[in-house]
XYZ file of C-alpha atoms in Angstrom:
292
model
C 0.000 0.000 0.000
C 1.223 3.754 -1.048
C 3.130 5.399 2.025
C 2.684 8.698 -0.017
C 0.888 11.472 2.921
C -2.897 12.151 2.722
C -4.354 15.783 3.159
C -6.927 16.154 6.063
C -10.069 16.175 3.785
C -12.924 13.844 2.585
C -10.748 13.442 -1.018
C -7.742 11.999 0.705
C -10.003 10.121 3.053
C -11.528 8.378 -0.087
C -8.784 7.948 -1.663
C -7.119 5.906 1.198
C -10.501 4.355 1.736
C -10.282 2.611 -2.157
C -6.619 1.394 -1.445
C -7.162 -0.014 1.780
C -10.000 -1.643 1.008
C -8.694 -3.426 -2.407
C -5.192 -4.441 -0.371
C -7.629 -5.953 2.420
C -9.434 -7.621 -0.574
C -6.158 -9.189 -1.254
C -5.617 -10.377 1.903
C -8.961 -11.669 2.844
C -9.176 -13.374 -0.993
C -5.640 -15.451 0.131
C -7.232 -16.979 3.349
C -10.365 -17.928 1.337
C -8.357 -19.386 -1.350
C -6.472 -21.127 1.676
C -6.809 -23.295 4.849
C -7.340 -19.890 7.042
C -11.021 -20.277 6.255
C -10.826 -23.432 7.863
C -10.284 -22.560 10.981
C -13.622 -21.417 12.543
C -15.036 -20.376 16.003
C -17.820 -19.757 17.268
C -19.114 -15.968 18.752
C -22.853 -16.841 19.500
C -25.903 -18.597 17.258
C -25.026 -18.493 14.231
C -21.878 -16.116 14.825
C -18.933 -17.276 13.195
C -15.481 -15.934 13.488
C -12.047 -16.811 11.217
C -8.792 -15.660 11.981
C -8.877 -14.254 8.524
C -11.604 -11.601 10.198
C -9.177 -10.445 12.698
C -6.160 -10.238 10.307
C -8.699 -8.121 8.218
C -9.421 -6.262 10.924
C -6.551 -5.094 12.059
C -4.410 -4.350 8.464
C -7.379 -1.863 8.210
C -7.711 -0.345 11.940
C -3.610 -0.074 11.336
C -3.385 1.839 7.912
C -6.094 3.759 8.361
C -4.849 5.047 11.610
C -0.906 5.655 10.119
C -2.554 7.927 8.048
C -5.406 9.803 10.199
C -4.521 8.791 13.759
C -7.363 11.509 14.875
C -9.883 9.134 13.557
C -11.317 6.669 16.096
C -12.189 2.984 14.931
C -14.853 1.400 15.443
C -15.017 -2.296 14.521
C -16.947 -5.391 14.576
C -14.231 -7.549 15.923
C -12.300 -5.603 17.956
C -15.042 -2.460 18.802
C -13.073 0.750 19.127
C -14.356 4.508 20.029
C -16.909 6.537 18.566
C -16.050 9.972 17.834
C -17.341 13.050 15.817
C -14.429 11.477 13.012
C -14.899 7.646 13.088
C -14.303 4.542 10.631
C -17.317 2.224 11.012
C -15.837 -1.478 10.046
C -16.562 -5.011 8.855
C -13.690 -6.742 7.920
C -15.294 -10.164 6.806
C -19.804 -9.754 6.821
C -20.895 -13.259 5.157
C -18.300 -15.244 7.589
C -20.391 -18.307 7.226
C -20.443 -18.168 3.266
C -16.372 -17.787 3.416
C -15.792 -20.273 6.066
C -17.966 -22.725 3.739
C -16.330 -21.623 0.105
C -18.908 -19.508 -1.041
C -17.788 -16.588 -2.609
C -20.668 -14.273 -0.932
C -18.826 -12.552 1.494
C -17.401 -8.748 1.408
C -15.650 -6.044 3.189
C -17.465 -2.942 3.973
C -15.697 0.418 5.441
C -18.043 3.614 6.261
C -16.298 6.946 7.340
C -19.108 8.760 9.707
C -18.299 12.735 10.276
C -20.228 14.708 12.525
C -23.310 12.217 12.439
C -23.314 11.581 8.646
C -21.755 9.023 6.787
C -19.722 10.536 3.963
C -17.745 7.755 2.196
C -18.907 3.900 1.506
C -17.253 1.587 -0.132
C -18.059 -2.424 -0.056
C -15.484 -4.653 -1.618
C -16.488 -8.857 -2.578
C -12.682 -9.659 -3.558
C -13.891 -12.849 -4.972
C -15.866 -11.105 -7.318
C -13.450 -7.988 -7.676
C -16.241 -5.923 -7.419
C -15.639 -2.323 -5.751
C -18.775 -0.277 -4.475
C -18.111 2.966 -3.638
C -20.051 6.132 -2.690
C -19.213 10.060 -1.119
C -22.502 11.446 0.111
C -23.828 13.898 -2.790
C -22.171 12.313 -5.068
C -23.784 9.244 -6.558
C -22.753 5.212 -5.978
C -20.564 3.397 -8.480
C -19.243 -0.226 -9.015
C -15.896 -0.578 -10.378
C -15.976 3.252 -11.443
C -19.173 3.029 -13.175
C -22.449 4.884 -12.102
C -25.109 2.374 -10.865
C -28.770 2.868 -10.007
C -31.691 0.852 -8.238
C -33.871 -1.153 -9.773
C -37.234 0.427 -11.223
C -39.642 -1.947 -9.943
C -43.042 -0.818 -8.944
C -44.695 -4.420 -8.243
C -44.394 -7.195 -5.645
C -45.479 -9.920 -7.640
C -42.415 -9.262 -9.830
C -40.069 -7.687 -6.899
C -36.762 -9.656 -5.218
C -36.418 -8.519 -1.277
C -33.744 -10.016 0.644
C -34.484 -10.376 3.819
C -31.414 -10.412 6.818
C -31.749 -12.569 10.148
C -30.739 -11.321 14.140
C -31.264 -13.162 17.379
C -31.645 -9.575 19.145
C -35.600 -9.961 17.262
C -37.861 -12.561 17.882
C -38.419 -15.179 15.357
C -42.398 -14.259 15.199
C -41.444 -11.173 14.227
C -39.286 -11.969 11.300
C -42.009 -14.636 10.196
C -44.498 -11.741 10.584
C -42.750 -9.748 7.919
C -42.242 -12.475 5.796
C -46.127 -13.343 5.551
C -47.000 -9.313 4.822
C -44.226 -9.552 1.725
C -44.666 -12.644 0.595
C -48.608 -11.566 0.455
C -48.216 -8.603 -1.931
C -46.480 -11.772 -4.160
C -43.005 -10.437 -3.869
C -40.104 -13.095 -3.478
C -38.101 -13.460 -0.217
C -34.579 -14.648 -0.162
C -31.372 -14.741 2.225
C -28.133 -15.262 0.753
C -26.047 -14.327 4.471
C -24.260 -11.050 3.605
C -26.424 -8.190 4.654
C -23.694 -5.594 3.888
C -23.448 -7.127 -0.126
C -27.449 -7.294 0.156
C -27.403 -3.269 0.017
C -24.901 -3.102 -2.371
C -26.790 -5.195 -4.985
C -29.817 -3.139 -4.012
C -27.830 0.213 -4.950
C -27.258 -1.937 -7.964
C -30.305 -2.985 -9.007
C -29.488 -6.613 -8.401
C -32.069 -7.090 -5.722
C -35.378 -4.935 -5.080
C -34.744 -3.979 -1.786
C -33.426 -5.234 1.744
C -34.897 -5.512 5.090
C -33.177 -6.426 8.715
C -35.152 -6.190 12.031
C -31.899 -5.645 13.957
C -28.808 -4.590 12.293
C -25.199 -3.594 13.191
C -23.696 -0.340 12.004
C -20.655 -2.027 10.888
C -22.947 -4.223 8.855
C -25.285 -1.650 6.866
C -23.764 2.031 7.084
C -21.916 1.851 4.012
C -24.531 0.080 2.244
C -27.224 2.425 3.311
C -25.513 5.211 1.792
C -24.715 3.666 -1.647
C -28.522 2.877 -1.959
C -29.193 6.346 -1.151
C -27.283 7.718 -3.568
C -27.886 5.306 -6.147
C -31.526 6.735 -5.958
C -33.059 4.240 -3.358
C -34.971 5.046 -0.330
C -33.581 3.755 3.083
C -34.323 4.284 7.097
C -32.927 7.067 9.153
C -31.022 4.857 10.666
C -28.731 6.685 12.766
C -32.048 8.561 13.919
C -33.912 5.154 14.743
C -30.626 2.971 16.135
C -27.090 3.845 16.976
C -23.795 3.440 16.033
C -22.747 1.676 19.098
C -26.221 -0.076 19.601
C -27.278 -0.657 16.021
C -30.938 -0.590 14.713
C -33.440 -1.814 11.895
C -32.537 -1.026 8.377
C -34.484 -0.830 5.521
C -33.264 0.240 2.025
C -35.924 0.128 -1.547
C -36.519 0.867 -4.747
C -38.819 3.567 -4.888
C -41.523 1.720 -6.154
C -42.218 -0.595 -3.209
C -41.080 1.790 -0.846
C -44.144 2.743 0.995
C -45.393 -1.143 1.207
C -42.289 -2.284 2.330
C -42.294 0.197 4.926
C -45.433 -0.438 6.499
C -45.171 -4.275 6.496
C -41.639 -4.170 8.348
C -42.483 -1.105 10.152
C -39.526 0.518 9.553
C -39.914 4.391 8.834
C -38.511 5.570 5.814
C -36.099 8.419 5.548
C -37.929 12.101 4.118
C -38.337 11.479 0.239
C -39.994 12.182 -2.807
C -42.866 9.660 -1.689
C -43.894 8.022 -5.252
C -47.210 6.183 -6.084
C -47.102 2.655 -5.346
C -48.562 0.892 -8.219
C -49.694 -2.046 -6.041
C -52.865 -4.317 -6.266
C -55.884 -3.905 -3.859
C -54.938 -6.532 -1.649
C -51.229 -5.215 -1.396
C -52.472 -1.576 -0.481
C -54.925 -3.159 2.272
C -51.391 -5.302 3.602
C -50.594 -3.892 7.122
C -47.093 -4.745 9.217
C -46.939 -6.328 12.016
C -47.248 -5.382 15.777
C -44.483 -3.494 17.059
C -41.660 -5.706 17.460
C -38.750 -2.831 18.108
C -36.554 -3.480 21.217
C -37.855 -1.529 23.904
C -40.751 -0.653 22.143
């Protein structure tokens, strides 16, 4: 990686953002390829950990902070600080698809200033696909502009839906039922952060998690957003620290999918949903929010 000195601005921030994210690419893409994957623990339910997430983990907590040591860190492996300046991280989010050999699995690196996140950038090595996004400025893949999916109809709409034991199980099913009622498809494929991605790409309709880290969806959020999606306030509804639900559409199913996950939608240009009857009369579930 370039030793060459970085100006204290969002450009150089970026900048650095794209290299350290490819060279972690590089690094995470060897232990795949290798027996690092195979070495697996366990966190919690579902929760798995490779040594390949730490080594992640730490290459980027180090170069970011030889380059902007006033940033604080904030990571899902090893936490961190939260400051006014901080670097919201996921080294590895699909764990269990790259301790199994599936090539789902990506990096994702948000830079949060001052309560908005200004830079995004999701990297699936395996893929070499680069997202990348500065707030105002629109959401690319590999360098090329991207947008979200026009689709205005659930019986020919792809939601992926994202799992967390921190939400009971009734509540996900719940959710499920209302979408899967206005005819749209359901899937999981166990990286939330890539799920937002390929909605900001128009690879997937839209994305919905009950409970969802910061590390996991604040770069993702943003890309949709400026790829012309429509996504939660999240930092207004969750935390950094504490995380939140997060919900990010295409336009055209964004007031439905709103109201059956019950997750409010960030202040937009509210379109008509061109929805059936049946999907208009569609109502969320109870209240499942933690401490709600």
């Amino acid at each position: 990686m370039s030793r060459q000195p970085y100006s204290d601005d969002l450009d150089s921030r970026a900048e650095l953002c794209r290299e350290i994210i490819r060279s972690a690419g590089a690094l995470t893409l060897k232990g795949f390829h290798g027996e690092a994957r195979q070495n697996v623990s366990m966190k919690g339910p579902q929760d798995f950990l490779t040594e390949v997430d730490a080594a992640s983990e730490a290459y980027i907590r180090h170069a970011l902070a030889a380059h902007f040591p006033g940033d604080s860190f904030f990571g899902e492996e090893g936490g961190g600080a939260i400051s006014d300046r901080v670097w919201v991280v996921d080294p590895i989010d699909g764990t269990a698809n790259f301790a199994r050999g599936i090539p789902h699995f990506c990096i994702s690196i948000a830079f949060v200033q001052n309560g908005a996140t200004e830079i995004a950038a999701i990297y699936n090595p395996a893929l070499d696909e680069l997202y990348f996004a500065r707030r105002g400025a629109g959401a690319t893949r590999n360098g090329v502009p991207i947008r979200v999916a026009q689709t205005a109809r659930f019986d020919a709409a792809s939601l992926e839906m994202g799992w967390s034991m921190r939400v009971p199980n009734t509540a996900y099913l719940g959710v499920m039922e209302a979408l899967l009622g206005m005819g749209a498809n359901v899937r999981r494929a166990g990286s939330g952060a890539l799920a937002l991605a390929y909605v900001a790409d128009g690879r997937s309709d839209g994305y919905i998690e009950l409970h969802m880290n910061s590390w996991d969806c604040l770069a993702g959020l943003l890309l949709v957003s400026e790829a012309g999606g429509v996504v939660c306030p999240y930092l207004e509804i969750g935390s950094l620290d504490a995380g939140g639900p997060a919900l990010a559409v295409a336009p055209g199913l964004a007031s439905d999918t709103s109201r059956a996950s019950n997750i409010p939608l960030a202040a937009y240009a509210m379109p008509t949903d061109r929805q059936t009857a049946p999907a208009r009369a569609a109502r969320g579930p109870a209240d499942w929010r933690i401490g709600g």
